[in-house]
Amino acid sequence: MFPKGFLWGVSMAGFQFEMGDPAGEAIDPSTDWFAWVHDRSNIKRGIVSGDLPENGIDYWHRFREDHDIAKSLGMNAYRLNVEWSRVFPKPTFNVEVEVEREEKLLKRVGIDEGDLAKLDELANKTAVEHYREVINDLREKGFYVILNLVHFTLPIWLHDPLLARASKLRRGPLGYADPRFPVEFAKFAAYVAWKFGDLVDMWSTFNEPSVVVEAGFLFRNGRFPPGLFSLDGYKRALVNIAQAHVLAYDVIKRFDRKKAYSESPSEAYVGIIHNIIPFYPLRPGSKRDVVASKFSDHLHNRWILNAVAKGWVDLDIDMRMEPSEVFEAYKGKLEWIGVNYYSRQVTRDRTSIIRILARIPAYPEMVKGYGNECQPNSQSLAGRPTSDFGWEVYPEGIAEALDIAFEYGRPVLITENGIADREDRLRPHFIALHLRVVEEYISQRKPDLRGYLHWALTDNYEWAEGFRMRFGLYAVDLETKKRIKRPSADVMATIIREGTVPDEYLKRALEVVKGVRLSL
C-alpha cells in the first residue's frame, strides 16, 4: 500500500500549457522557445514541427477547470512554474547586485529589499497577480503546490537562440551559457520568493537541467535551442546552472519567510527536479562500453547532484574529483530531489577524436532499439512496446532512478512519469506497471519517498514535437479546447482511491508489456 500522506498529482510547464485562447491574450512572445518554434528555417528543416504554442490548450484561462479535473481524480498535489519571461519581459541587467566569488565560481549575491523594489518596478504585475490567482485556486481546492522556477524556457533578452547558433556562441545573449545567467537567475528567484513565499513552501530551481544542456549543446542541428554542437558551451552551461542553483537556494531561503502549509518541513524547502536515466552498457563484458555507461551516468545523472549536494563541481568533466573542484559553499545546497523518469538508455563507446581532444573517459553513443532510441509504436530490441515518441516501456528503471536519487540522502518526490500515447493504448498499463514498481520499492526499501506526479493531466505542447505527442490523462480538442477523459484517467483515480495497484490492472498490463521484473 502507498503510505498515508502520499502526494498524488500532476506536473506542468507554463510554455507547454498556458497559451491557446482564441483572443490571443495569453500569448507570451518573450521566450527563446517562442522564437525557436516560429523560426521559418527551423520549420523548413524539420528541426521543429511547425505547430505553434498559441494554438495550445489555454491553461491560462481554463486553470480552474483543470484543477477541478485533478481534484475529481483524487489528487492532492500540483507542480507548476512561473514563466520568467512573463514576470520579466524586459531585462533586469540594470539592477546591479553585489557578487561574491569562491575561487572560480560565484558564491553569493547580495540582494536586498532595495533591489527587490527595483525589480518590482520592472516586473509585469498583471502576470504576477495571475500566477497568484492560479496558486490560490489550487490552495483553496486542497492542493499542495510545488513551485518550479525554470522549465527550459528563458527570456529572449537572456537567450537569443538564433543569433547564438548563427554566431557559434560568439554573439548572444547566450542563455544557459551566458556569463550573466547565474546572477540574473538569482534576481528572478529572489523576486519570486518575495512575491510568492506566502503561498508556497516547496521550491525547485530547475526542471531537467541535464536535458537542456545536452539537447542544446551536444547535437548539430539540435532540436533544442541553441541547437549546435559545442563542448565548451555545454560545460559553460552546466557550470552556470550549478552556480545559479546555489545562488538561488540562498536567496529563496532569505526572502520566503512565511510557512504556507503547516505540514511543510520549513518555510522554504528548496530542491531541484532531475531527469534520471539508468544507463546500461550494450556489452557488459566490454570495458569500453562499461566506461561509456558510467560516464553517461556521471554527466547526465550525477554531475548536477554532486555539485549542489556534495560541492564537487567537475569542471573538466573527467569523472575525477580533484581538490580544486570541491567548493565548500556548494555543499548541502539541496533539500529534496525531484525525479523525472520515462525510460532507460543502452550505451556503447564510440571511436572519436573528440574523446582524445576533450580528455574525457569515453564518447558514449546511445544504441538504437533501446530506451529513447526506438521506432514509434513498435517493439524495442528487448521486446518491449514503444510509445508514439519511440520510447521503450521499461518500468523497472524507475526503481534504479530512485536508487540513484536516494544515494544523496535527501527526500525524493517523483515529479514526472508518463507516456506519449494518443490512443491510450499503453498508458493504462504504463501507469499500473510503474506504480506497482514504486509500491514494491516503498514496501521493501522504506524510503523517504513523498509522492508521485504524473505527466500530464491534459495534452500539451511538446516542445519541438508540437502537438504530435499526447501525454494527457485527458485529451484536448485544440479547436474547442474541450477536455476529454481517456480511460487511463480512471486507472489513475482507482489507484489513488484504493492506495494500491489492483491485481487485475497488473495482470492486464503484464499481458501487454512482456518480461517486466517486478521483484526488486
Tab-separated table of C-alpha atoms in Angstrom, residues 43-289:
chain	number	residue	atom	x	y	z
A	43	ILE	CA	10.303	24.705	-39.562
A	44	LYS	CA	11.541	24.165	-43.120
A	45	ARG	CA	14.428	21.955	-41.959
A	46	GLY	CA	12.198	19.890	-39.666
A	47	ILE	CA	14.036	20.961	-36.524
A	48	VAL	CA	10.643	21.956	-35.127
A	49	SER	CA	7.195	20.691	-36.060
A	50	GLY	CA	5.580	23.867	-37.347
A	51	ASP	CA	2.895	23.598	-34.656
A	52	LEU	CA	2.651	26.816	-32.640
A	53	PRO	CA	2.057	27.140	-28.875
A	54	GLU	CA	-0.510	29.907	-29.324
A	55	ASN	CA	-2.843	27.183	-30.630
A	56	GLY	CA	-2.495	25.209	-27.387
A	57	ILE	CA	-4.776	24.190	-24.552
A	58	ASP	CA	-5.273	27.569	-22.802
A	59	TYR	CA	-4.486	26.712	-19.180
A	60	TRP	CA	-4.065	30.478	-18.677
A	61	HIS	CA	-7.844	30.898	-18.765
A	62	ARG	CA	-9.008	27.350	-18.004
A	63	PHE	CA	-6.879	26.632	-14.938
A	64	ARG	CA	-9.874	26.341	-12.622
A	65	GLU	CA	-11.410	23.680	-14.861
A	66	ASP	CA	-8.159	21.706	-14.913
A	67	HIS	CA	-7.770	21.972	-11.145
A	68	ASP	CA	-11.309	20.627	-10.755
A	69	ILE	CA	-10.455	17.697	-13.025
A	70	ALA	CA	-7.351	16.878	-10.981
A	71	LYS	CA	-9.398	17.087	-7.784
A	72	SER	CA	-12.013	14.735	-9.230
A	73	LEU	CA	-9.278	12.128	-9.758
A	74	GLY	CA	-8.404	12.276	-6.050
A	75	MET	CA	-5.209	14.269	-6.490
A	76	ASN	CA	-3.792	16.494	-3.747
A	77	ALA	CA	-0.602	17.962	-5.269
A	78	TYR	CA	0.186	20.149	-8.280
A	79	ARG	CA	3.528	21.215	-9.671
A	80	LEU	CA	3.767	24.250	-11.934
A	81	ASN	CA	6.161	27.063	-12.782
A	82	VAL	CA	6.063	30.795	-13.234
A	83	GLU	CA	7.416	31.833	-16.620
A	84	TRP	CA	10.452	34.084	-16.180
A	85	SER	CA	9.626	35.855	-19.454
A	86	ARG	CA	6.116	36.725	-18.258
A	87	VAL	CA	7.311	38.125	-14.917
A	88	PHE	CA	10.239	39.999	-16.501
A	89	PRO	CA	9.552	40.582	-20.212
A	90	LYS	CA	12.272	43.267	-20.127
A	91	PRO	CA	15.912	42.877	-18.999
A	92	THR	CA	16.928	43.102	-15.362
A	93	PHE	CA	20.618	43.751	-16.099
A	94	ASN	CA	20.461	47.316	-14.737
A	95	VAL	CA	19.527	46.135	-11.250
A	96	GLU	CA	23.110	45.734	-10.069
A	97	VAL	CA	23.801	43.485	-7.085
A	98	GLU	CA	26.869	42.560	-5.087
A	99	VAL	CA	28.511	39.282	-6.101
A	100	GLU	CA	30.975	37.197	-4.074
A	101	ARG	CA	33.184	34.516	-5.586
A	102	GLU	CA	34.840	31.378	-4.215
A	103	GLU	CA	37.880	30.897	-6.411
A	104	LYS	CA	36.489	30.015	-9.880
A	105	LEU	CA	32.795	30.106	-9.004
A	106	LEU	CA	30.166	32.540	-7.805
A	107	LYS	CA	29.415	32.073	-4.126
A	108	ARG	CA	26.757	34.608	-3.097
A	109	VAL	CA	24.668	37.522	-4.357
A	110	GLY	CA	23.927	40.467	-2.085
A	111	ILE	CA	20.307	41.123	-2.981
A	112	ASP	CA	18.420	43.360	-0.532
A	113	GLU	CA	14.953	44.910	-0.191
A	114	GLY	CA	16.042	47.888	-2.268
A	115	ASP	CA	17.000	45.604	-5.137
A	116	LEU	CA	13.637	43.843	-4.872
A	117	ALA	CA	11.878	47.216	-5.108
A	118	LYS	CA	13.809	47.999	-8.306
A	119	LEU	CA	12.910	44.592	-9.711
A	120	ASP	CA	9.293	45.224	-8.779
A	121	GLU	CA	9.301	48.329	-10.974
A	122	LEU	CA	10.389	46.178	-13.940
A	123	ALA	CA	8.024	43.277	-13.272
A	124	ASN	CA	4.788	42.617	-15.137
A	125	LYS	CA	2.347	42.968	-12.238
A	126	THR	CA	-0.517	41.521	-14.273
A	127	ALA	CA	1.401	38.267	-14.729
A	128	VAL	CA	2.392	38.174	-11.059
A	129	GLU	CA	-1.201	38.632	-9.945
A	130	HIS	CA	-2.398	35.999	-12.411
A	131	TYR	CA	0.034	33.418	-11.038
A	132	ARG	CA	-1.070	34.252	-7.515
A	133	GLU	CA	-4.663	33.695	-8.623
A	134	VAL	CA	-3.739	30.290	-10.083
A	135	ILE	CA	-1.913	29.180	-6.937
A	136	ASN	CA	-4.667	30.464	-4.660
A	137	ASP	CA	-7.216	28.428	-6.615
A	138	LEU	CA	-5.090	25.320	-6.079
A	139	ARG	CA	-4.756	26.049	-2.366
A	140	GLU	CA	-8.479	26.627	-1.967
A	141	LYS	CA	-9.104	23.227	-3.589
A	142	GLY	CA	-6.782	21.479	-1.161
A	143	PHE	CA	-3.682	21.008	-3.328
A	144	TYR	CA	-0.119	21.103	-2.041
A	145	VAL	CA	1.688	23.336	-4.542
A	146	ILE	CA	5.262	22.755	-5.703
A	147	LEU	CA	6.636	25.824	-7.499
A	148	ASN	CA	9.390	25.392	-10.079
A	149	LEU	CA	11.303	28.397	-11.413
A	150	VAL	CA	12.664	27.386	-14.827
A	151	HIS	CA	11.234	24.681	-17.047
A	152	PHE	CA	13.511	25.011	-20.127
A	153	THR	CA	12.376	28.457	-21.350
A	154	LEU	CA	14.427	31.635	-20.858
A	155	PRO	CA	13.561	35.271	-21.602
A	156	ILE	CA	14.607	36.305	-25.107
A	157	TRP	CA	16.675	39.131	-23.586
A	158	LEU	CA	18.831	36.487	-21.886
A	159	HIS	CA	18.875	34.000	-24.763
A	160	ASP	CA	18.623	34.739	-28.459
A	161	PRO	CA	18.963	31.148	-29.725
A	162	LEU	CA	19.011	32.024	-33.418
A	163	LEU	CA	21.839	34.541	-33.008
A	164	ALA	CA	23.707	32.210	-30.647
A	165	ARG	CA	23.513	29.375	-33.205
A	166	ALA	CA	24.394	31.542	-36.215
A	167	SER	CA	27.431	33.013	-34.444
A	168	LYS	CA	28.502	29.676	-32.921
A	169	LEU	CA	28.156	31.218	-29.441
A	170	ARG	CA	30.326	34.209	-30.291
A	171	ARG	CA	27.388	36.595	-30.001
A	172	GLY	CA	24.416	36.492	-27.741
A	173	PRO	CA	22.753	36.706	-25.310
A	174	LEU	CA	23.731	33.051	-24.848
A	175	GLY	CA	21.186	31.764	-22.346
A	176	TYR	CA	22.455	28.986	-20.107
A	177	ALA	CA	25.990	29.544	-21.472
A	178	ASP	CA	25.916	33.303	-20.880
A	179	PRO	CA	28.206	34.508	-18.055
A	180	ARG	CA	25.377	36.750	-16.809
A	181	PHE	CA	22.973	33.831	-16.413
A	182	PRO	CA	23.622	32.812	-12.750
A	183	VAL	CA	23.182	36.306	-11.320
A	184	GLU	CA	20.129	37.114	-13.452
A	185	PHE	CA	18.530	33.849	-12.364
A	186	ALA	CA	19.279	34.658	-8.718
A	187	LYS	CA	17.468	38.011	-9.094
A	188	PHE	CA	14.458	36.237	-10.592
A	189	ALA	CA	14.481	33.618	-7.813
A	190	ALA	CA	14.712	36.281	-5.103
A	191	TYR	CA	11.818	38.239	-6.589
A	192	VAL	CA	9.560	35.186	-6.968
A	193	ALA	CA	10.351	34.029	-3.408
A	194	TRP	CA	9.469	37.534	-2.172
A	195	LYS	CA	6.195	37.608	-4.128
A	196	PHE	CA	5.021	34.000	-3.666
A	197	GLY	CA	6.618	32.842	-0.406
A	198	ASP	CA	3.351	33.285	1.464
A	199	LEU	CA	1.641	30.782	-0.883
A	200	VAL	CA	4.230	28.014	-1.356
A	201	ASP	CA	6.918	26.263	0.672
A	202	MET	CA	8.302	23.646	-1.730
A	203	TRP	CA	10.586	25.132	-4.384
A	204	SER	CA	12.540	23.758	-7.313
A	205	THR	CA	15.121	25.853	-9.127
A	206	PHE	CA	15.304	23.937	-12.427
A	207	ASN	CA	13.470	21.193	-14.243
A	208	GLU	CA	15.747	18.697	-16.035
A	209	PRO	CA	18.973	20.743	-16.194
A	210	SER	CA	20.835	17.884	-17.916
A	211	VAL	CA	18.306	17.817	-20.739
A	212	VAL	CA	18.612	21.474	-21.734
A	213	VAL	CA	22.407	21.432	-21.797
A	214	GLU	CA	22.678	18.108	-23.653
A	215	ALA	CA	19.901	18.788	-26.162
A	216	GLY	CA	21.029	22.385	-26.655
A	217	PHE	CA	24.793	21.940	-26.995
A	218	LEU	CA	25.648	18.353	-27.962
A	219	PHE	CA	23.809	17.929	-31.285
A	220	ARG	CA	24.469	19.535	-34.650
A	221	ASN	CA	21.142	20.881	-35.901
A	222	GLY	CA	19.748	20.035	-32.468
A	223	ARG	CA	16.049	20.439	-31.790
A	224	PHE	CA	16.503	22.354	-28.518
A	225	PRO	CA	17.862	25.915	-28.636
A	226	PRO	CA	20.544	26.927	-29.472
A	227	GLY	CA	20.856	23.621	-31.366
A	228	LEU	CA	24.564	23.298	-32.070
A	229	PHE	CA	27.488	21.111	-31.044
A	230	SER	CA	29.786	22.916	-28.634
A	231	LEU	CA	31.538	21.024	-25.866
A	232	ASP	CA	32.709	24.344	-24.442
A	233	GLY	CA	29.152	25.705	-24.480
A	234	TYR	CA	27.927	22.504	-22.830
A	235	LYS	CA	30.447	22.803	-19.986
A	236	ARG	CA	29.770	26.520	-19.502
A	237	ALA	CA	26.026	25.882	-19.342
A	238	LEU	CA	26.426	23.025	-16.840
A	239	VAL	CA	28.594	25.118	-14.531
A	240	ASN	CA	26.283	28.127	-14.887
A	241	ILE	CA	23.278	26.071	-13.812
A	242	ALA	CA	25.154	24.796	-10.748
A	243	GLN	CA	26.130	28.372	-9.844
A	244	ALA	CA	22.610	29.636	-10.470
A	245	HIS	CA	21.093	26.940	-8.262
A	246	VAL	CA	23.420	27.713	-5.364
A	247	LEU	CA	22.811	31.465	-5.568
A	248	ALA	CA	19.057	30.914	-5.840
A	249	TYR	CA	18.998	28.443	-2.930
A	250	ASP	CA	20.275	31.146	-0.610
A	251	VAL	CA	18.002	33.959	-1.813
A	252	ILE	CA	14.875	31.791	-1.734
A	253	LYS	CA	15.708	30.969	1.880
A	254	ARG	CA	16.287	34.647	2.567
A	255	PHE	CA	13.064	36.024	1.081
A	256	ASP	CA	10.500	33.260	1.637
A	257	ARG	CA	9.934	33.771	5.352
A	258	LYS	CA	6.386	32.529	5.746
A	259	LYS	CA	5.152	28.959	6.122
A	260	ALA	CA	2.277	28.411	3.704
A	261	TYR	CA	1.383	24.857	4.800
A	262	SER	CA	1.517	23.521	8.345
A	263	GLU	CA	2.816	20.150	7.079
A	264	SER	CA	5.810	21.662	5.248
A	265	PRO	CA	9.306	20.919	6.626
A	266	SER	CA	10.165	24.652	6.527
A	267	GLU	CA	9.128	27.997	5.074
A	268	ALA	CA	11.335	27.409	2.041
A	269	TYR	CA	12.171	23.830	1.132
A	270	VAL	CA	14.474	24.020	-1.893
A	271	GLY	CA	15.327	21.245	-4.332
A	272	ILE	CA	15.903	20.501	-7.992
A	273	ILE	CA	13.914	18.396	-10.474
A	274	HIS	CA	16.099	15.983	-12.373
A	275	ASN	CA	15.513	13.610	-15.276
A	276	ILE	CA	17.283	10.430	-14.106
A	277	ILE	CA	18.044	7.720	-16.656
A	278	PRO	CA	19.511	4.283	-15.866
A	279	PHE	CA	22.330	3.618	-18.349
A	280	TYR	CA	23.341	0.076	-19.322
A	281	PRO	CA	26.390	-0.985	-21.374
A	282	LEU	CA	25.485	-2.694	-24.651
A	283	ARG	CA	28.134	-5.332	-23.980
A	284	PRO	CA	28.582	-5.807	-20.223
A	285	GLY	CA	31.845	-7.644	-20.918
A	286	SER	CA	33.295	-4.706	-22.860
A	287	LYS	CA	35.373	-2.365	-20.714
A	288	ARG	CA	34.833	0.491	-23.174
A	289	ASP	CA	31.028	0.109	-23.111
